[in-house]
Short mmCIF file of C-alpha atoms in Angstrom, two decimals:
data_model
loop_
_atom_site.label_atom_id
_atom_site.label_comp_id
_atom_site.label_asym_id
_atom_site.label_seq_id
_atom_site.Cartn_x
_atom_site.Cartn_y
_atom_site.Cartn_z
CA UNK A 20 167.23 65.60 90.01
CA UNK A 21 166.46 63.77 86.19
CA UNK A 22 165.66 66.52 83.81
CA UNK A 23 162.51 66.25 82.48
CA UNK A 24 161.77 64.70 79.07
CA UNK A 25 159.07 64.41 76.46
CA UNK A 26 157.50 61.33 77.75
CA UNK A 27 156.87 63.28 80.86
CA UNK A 28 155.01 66.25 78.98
CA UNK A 29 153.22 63.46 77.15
CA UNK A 30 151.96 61.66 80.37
CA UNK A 31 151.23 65.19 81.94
CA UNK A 32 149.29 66.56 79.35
CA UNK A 33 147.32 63.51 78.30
CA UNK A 34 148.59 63.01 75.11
CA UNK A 35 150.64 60.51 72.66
CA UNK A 36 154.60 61.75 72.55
CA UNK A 37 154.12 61.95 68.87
CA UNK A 38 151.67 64.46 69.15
CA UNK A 39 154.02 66.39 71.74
CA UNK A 40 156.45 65.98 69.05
CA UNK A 41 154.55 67.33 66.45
CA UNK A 42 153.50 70.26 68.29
CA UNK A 43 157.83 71.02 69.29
CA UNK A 44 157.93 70.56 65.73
CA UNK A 45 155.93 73.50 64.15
CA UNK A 46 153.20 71.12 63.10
CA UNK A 47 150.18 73.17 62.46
CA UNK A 48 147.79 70.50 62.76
CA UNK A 49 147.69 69.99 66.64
CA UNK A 50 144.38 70.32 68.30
CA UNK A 51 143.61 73.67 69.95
CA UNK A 52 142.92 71.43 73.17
CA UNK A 53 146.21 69.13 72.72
CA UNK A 54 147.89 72.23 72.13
CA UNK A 55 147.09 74.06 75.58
CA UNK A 56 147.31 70.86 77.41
CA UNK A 57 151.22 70.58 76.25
CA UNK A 58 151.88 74.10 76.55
CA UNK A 59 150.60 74.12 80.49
CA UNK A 60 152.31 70.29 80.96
CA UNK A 61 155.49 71.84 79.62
CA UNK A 62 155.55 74.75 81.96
CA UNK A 63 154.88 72.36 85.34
CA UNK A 64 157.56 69.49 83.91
CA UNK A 65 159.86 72.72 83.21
CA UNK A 66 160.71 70.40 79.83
CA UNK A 67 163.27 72.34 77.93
CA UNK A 68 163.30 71.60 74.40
CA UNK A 69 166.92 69.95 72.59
CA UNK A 70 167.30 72.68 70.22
CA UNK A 71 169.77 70.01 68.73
CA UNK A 72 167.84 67.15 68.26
CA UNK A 73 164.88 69.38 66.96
CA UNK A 74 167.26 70.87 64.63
CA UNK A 75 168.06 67.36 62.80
CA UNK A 76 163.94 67.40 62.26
CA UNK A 77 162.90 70.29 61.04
CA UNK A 78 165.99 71.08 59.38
CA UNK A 79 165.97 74.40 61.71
CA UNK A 80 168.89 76.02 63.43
CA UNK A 81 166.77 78.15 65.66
CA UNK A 82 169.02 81.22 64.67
CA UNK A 83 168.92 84.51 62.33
CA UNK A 84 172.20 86.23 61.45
CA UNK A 85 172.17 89.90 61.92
CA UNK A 86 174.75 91.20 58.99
CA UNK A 87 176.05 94.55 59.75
CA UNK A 88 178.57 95.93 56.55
CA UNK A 89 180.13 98.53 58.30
CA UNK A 90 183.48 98.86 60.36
CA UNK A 91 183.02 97.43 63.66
CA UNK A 92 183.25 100.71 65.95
CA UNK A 93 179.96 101.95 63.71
CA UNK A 94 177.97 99.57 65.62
CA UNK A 95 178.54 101.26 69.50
CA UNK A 96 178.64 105.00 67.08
CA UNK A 97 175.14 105.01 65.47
CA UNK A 98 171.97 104.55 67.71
CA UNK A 99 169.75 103.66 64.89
CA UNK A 100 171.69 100.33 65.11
CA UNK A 101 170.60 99.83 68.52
CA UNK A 102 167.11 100.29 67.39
CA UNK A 103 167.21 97.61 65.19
CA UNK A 104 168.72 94.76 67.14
CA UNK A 105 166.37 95.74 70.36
CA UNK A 106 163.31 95.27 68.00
CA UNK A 107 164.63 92.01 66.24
CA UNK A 108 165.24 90.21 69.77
CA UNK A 109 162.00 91.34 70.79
CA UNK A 110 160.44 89.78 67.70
CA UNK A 111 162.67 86.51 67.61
CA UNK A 112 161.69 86.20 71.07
CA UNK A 113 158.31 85.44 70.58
CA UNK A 114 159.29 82.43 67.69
CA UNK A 115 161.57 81.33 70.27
CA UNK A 116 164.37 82.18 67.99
CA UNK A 117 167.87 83.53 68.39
CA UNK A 118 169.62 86.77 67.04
CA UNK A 119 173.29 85.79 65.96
CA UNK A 120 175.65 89.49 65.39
CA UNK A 121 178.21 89.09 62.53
CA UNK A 122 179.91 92.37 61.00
CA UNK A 123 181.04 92.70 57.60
CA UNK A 124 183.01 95.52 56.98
CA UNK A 125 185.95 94.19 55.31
CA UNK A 126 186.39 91.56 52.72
CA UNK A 127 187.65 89.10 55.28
CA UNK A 128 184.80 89.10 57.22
CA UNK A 129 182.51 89.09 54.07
CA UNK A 130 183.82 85.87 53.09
CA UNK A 131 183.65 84.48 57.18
CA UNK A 132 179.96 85.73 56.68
CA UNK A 133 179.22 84.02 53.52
CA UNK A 134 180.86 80.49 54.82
CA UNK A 135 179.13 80.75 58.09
CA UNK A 136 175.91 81.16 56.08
CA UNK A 137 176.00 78.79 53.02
CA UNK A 138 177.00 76.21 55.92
CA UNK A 139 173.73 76.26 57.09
CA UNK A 140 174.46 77.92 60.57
CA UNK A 141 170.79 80.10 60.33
CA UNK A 142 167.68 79.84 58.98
CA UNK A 143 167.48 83.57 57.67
CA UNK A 144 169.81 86.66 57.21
CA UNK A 145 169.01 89.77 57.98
CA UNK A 146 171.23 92.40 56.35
CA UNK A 147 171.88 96.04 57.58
CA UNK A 148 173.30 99.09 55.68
CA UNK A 149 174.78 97.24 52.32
CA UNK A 150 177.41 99.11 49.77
CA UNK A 151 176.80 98.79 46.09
CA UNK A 152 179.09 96.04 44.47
CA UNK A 153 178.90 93.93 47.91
CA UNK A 154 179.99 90.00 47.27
CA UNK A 155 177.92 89.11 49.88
CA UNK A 156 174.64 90.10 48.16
CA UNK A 157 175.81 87.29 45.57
CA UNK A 158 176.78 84.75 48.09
CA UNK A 159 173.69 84.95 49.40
CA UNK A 160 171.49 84.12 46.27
CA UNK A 161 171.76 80.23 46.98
CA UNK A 162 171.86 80.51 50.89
CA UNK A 163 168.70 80.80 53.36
CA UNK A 164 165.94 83.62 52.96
CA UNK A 165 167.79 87.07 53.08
CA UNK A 166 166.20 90.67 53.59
CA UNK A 167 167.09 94.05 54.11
CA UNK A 168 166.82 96.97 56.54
CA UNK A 169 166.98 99.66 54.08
CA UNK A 170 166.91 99.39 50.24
CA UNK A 171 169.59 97.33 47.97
CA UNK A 172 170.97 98.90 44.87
CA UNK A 173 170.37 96.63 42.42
CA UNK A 174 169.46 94.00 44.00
CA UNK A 175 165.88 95.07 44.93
CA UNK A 176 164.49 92.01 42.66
CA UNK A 177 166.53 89.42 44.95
CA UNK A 178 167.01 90.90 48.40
CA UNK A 179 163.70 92.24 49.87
CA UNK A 180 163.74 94.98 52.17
CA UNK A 181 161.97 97.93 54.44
CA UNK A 182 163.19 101.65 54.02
CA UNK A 183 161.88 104.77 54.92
CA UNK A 184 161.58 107.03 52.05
CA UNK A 185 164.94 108.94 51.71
CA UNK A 186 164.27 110.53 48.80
CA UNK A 187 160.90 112.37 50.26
CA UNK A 188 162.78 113.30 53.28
CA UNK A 189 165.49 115.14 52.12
CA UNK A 190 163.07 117.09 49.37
CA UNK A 191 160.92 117.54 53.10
CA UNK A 192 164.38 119.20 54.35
CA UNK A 193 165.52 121.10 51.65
CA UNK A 194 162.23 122.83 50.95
CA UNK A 195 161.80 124.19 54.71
CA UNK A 196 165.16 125.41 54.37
CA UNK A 197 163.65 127.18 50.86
CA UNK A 198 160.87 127.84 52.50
CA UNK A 199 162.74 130.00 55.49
CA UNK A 200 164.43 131.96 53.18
CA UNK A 201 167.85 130.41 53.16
CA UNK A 202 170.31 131.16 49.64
CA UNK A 203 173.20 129.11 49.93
CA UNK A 204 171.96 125.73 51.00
CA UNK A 205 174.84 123.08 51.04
CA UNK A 206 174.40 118.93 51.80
CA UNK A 207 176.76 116.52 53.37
CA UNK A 208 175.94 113.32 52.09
CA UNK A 209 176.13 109.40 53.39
CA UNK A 210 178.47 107.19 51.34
CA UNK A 211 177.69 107.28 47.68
CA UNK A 212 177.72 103.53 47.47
CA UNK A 213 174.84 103.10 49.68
CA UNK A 214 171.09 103.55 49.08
CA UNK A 215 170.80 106.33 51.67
CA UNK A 216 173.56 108.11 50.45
CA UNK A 217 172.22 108.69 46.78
CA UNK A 218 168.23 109.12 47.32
CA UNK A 219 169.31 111.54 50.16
CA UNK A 220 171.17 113.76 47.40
CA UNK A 221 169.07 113.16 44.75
CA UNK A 222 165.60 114.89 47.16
CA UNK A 223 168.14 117.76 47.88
CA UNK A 224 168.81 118.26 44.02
CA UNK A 225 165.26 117.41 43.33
CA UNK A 226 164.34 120.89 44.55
CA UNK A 227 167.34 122.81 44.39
CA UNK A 228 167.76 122.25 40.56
CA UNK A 229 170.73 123.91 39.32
CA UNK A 230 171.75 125.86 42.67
CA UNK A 231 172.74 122.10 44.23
CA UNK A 232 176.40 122.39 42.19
CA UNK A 233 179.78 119.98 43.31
CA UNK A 234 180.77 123.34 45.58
CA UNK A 235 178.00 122.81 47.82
CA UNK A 236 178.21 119.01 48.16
CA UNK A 237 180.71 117.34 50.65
CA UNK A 238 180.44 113.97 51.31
CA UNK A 239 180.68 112.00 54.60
CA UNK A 240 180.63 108.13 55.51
CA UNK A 241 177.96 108.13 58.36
CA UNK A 242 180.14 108.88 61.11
CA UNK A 243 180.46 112.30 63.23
CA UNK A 244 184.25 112.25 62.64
CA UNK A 245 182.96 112.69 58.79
CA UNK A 246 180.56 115.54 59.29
CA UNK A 247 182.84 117.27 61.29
CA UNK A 248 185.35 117.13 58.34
CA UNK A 249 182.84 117.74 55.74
CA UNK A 250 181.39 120.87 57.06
CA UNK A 251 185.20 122.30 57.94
CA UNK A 252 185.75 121.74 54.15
CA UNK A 253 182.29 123.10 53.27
CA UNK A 254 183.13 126.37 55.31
CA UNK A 255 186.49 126.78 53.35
CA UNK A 256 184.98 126.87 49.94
CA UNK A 257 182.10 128.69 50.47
CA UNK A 258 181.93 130.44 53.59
CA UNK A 259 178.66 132.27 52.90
CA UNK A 260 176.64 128.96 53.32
CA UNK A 261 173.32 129.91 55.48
CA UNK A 262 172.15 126.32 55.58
CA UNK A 263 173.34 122.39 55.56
CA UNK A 264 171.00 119.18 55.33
CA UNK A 265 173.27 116.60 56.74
CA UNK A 266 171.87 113.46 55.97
CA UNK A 267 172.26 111.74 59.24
CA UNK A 268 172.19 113.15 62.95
CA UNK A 269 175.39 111.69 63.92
CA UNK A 270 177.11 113.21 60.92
CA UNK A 271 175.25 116.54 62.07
CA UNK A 272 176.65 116.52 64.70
CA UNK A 273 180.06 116.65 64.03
CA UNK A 274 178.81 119.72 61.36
CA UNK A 275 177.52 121.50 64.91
CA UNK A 276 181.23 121.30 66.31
CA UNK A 277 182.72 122.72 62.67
CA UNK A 278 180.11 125.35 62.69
CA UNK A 279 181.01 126.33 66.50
CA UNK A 280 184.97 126.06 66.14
CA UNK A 281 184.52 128.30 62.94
CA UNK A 282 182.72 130.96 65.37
CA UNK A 283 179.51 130.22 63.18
CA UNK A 284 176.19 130.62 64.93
CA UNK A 285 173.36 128.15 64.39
CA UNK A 286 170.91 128.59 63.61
CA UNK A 287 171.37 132.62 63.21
CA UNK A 288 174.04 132.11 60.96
CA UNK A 289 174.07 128.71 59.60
CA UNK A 290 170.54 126.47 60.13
CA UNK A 291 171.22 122.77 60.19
CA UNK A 292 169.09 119.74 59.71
CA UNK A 293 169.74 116.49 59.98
CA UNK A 294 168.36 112.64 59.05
CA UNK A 295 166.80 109.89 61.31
CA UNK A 296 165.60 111.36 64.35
CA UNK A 297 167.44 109.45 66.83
CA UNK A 298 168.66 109.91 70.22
CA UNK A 299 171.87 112.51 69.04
CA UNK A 300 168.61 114.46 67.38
CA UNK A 301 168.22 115.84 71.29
CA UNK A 302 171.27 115.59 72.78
CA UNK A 303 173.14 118.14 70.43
CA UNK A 304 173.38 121.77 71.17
CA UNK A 305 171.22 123.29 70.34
CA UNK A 306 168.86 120.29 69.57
CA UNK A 307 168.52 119.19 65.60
CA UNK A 308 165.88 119.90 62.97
CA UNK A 309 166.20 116.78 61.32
CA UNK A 310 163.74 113.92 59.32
CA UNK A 311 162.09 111.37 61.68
CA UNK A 312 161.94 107.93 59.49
CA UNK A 313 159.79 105.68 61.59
CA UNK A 314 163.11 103.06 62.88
CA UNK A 315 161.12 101.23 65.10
CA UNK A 316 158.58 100.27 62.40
CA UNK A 317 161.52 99.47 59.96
CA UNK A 318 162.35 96.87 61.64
CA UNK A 319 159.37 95.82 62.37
CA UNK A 320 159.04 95.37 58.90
CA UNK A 321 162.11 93.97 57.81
CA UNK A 322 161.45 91.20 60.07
CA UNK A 323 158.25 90.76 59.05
CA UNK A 324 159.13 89.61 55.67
CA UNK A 325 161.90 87.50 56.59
CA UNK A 326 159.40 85.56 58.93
CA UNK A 327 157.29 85.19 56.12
CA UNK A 328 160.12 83.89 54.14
CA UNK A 329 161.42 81.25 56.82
CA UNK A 330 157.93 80.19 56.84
CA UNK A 331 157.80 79.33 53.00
CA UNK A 332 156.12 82.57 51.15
CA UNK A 333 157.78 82.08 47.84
CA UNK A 334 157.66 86.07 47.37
CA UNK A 335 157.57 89.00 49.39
CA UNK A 336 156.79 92.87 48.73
CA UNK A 337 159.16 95.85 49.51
CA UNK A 338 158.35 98.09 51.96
CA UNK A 339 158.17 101.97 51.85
CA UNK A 340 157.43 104.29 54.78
CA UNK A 341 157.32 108.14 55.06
CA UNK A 342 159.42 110.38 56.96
CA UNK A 343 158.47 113.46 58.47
CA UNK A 344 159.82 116.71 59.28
CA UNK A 345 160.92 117.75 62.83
CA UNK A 346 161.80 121.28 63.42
CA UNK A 347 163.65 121.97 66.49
CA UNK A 348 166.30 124.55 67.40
CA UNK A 349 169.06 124.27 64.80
CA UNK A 350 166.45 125.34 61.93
#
């Protein structure tokens, strides 16, 4: 059976093929009529459009890269990464767009990323949890429109981005734990070269003051492995802690299993709160206290502005949204 082509669609919805052309091609100045006439002549043809030839027109690839700079077994570890890709398909979807996965997490693939990039394979690049001092930031200054799903260090002038606010939701931890009469509050902290990372600590010294010293602080690299190994270490030097913020809930977790193999009862003896809300929030025992930042709607936001971008706004605002305080059974 011949495959349909855009002389058919033309002949089927009444119109020239340049104006069929125009309308494949993102022209905004197609009649509202022309326009439904193609749209229903290209769904009874079943006229698939050559992404290829379109491509050498527009100067499109049809494609966003999805950066991840992380080790590649964080991507199946953390749910919050799930959140984002499900809500970037969904929104790519609807431009008729494609969501291309590339990880980062070691200066090899940094420099795959950057050449896959700056040789014009997408038309935007969507970065997830960057590290201070990253190359890649730089490699991308001359490449397609870039943003962010959380904040940049450094960069926030040149990279755009959406982030919840990770300063107010750590201060929103730390003073319930205050607030419920806990003494010896300690923290186990994200990365320190990431944005989450420091505004998490920096809320949790914001009301602590003084009483948030180096003896209370461990630090921890996002993973439950890491919380695990930063609460054992937290329960060696001071073993009359009565209270952890663990900035994430997978890194909470493993804190849960340290507290339990040290005979430690939460929260009777030891509350514990994590960061994100996500899907290990309610399947830890018992469930977590932890900060709810609204994931869905970072996305949502990140992708916003790199749409915008890809569309030609010369400028784009960041984007801050609150977090919020969920108390369950830990706390």
């Amino acid at each position: 059976m011949k495959r349909p082509t855009i002389h058919d669609v033309a002949a089927a919805a009444g119109v020239s093929r340049g104006t069929v052309s125009r309308l494949l091609n993102g022209d905004k100045y197609v009649s509202a009529a022309a326009r439904v006439a193609i749209e229903r002549a290209i769904s009874e043809t079943g006229y698939i459009v050559n992404r290829a030839a379109r491509s050498l027109v527009t100067q499109r690839t049809g494609s966003i890269v999805m950066v991840l700079s992380e080790p590649h077994e964080k991507l199946f570890e953390d749910p919050n990464y799930s959140t984002l890709i499900r809500v970037a398909i969904r929104m790519l979807a609807e431009r008729d767009l494609s969501l291309v996965m590339m990880m980062a997490g070691d200066e090899g693939d940094r420099e795959r990323v950057a050449r896959y990039v700056r040789g014009g394979h997408a038309d935007g690049v969507l970065l997830v949890s960057t590290h201070a001092g990253d190359p890649l930031l730089d490699a991308l200054r001359t490449g397609p429109p870039a943003v962010s799903c959380g904040a940049v260090i450094g960069r926030e002038s040149v990279i755009p981005y959406a982030t919840a606010d990770d300063r107010l939701g750590a201060r929103q931890m730390t003073e319930y734990f205050v607030g419920l009469g806990r003494r010896r509050i300690a923290m186990i902290t994200g990365p320190m070269d990431t944005p989450g990372g420091i505004q998490r600590l920096e809320g949790f010294a914001d009301v602590l003051g003084r009483k948030a010293t180096k003896k209370l602080i461990a630090h921890g690299d996002w993973t439950q492995a890491s919380g695990e190994r930063a609460m054992t270490e937290l329960l060696q030097r001071t073993p009359d802690i009565d209270a952890v913020f663990v900035a994430s809930d997978l890194m909470a977790a493993g804190a849960l299993a340290a507290l339990r193999a040290a005979g430690r009862r939460v929260p009777d003896d030891v509350a514990v709160g994590g960061f994100d809300d996500s899907s290990v929030a309610i399947s830890t025992h018992p469930p977590l206290t932890t900060i709810r930042q609204p994931l869905a709607e970072m996305a949502q936001e990140t992708m916003r502005l790199l749409l915008a971008l890809i569309d030609g706004a010369e400028h784009v605002e960041p984007v801050v949204l609150p977090t919020e305080l969920v108390i369950r059974e830990s706390a």
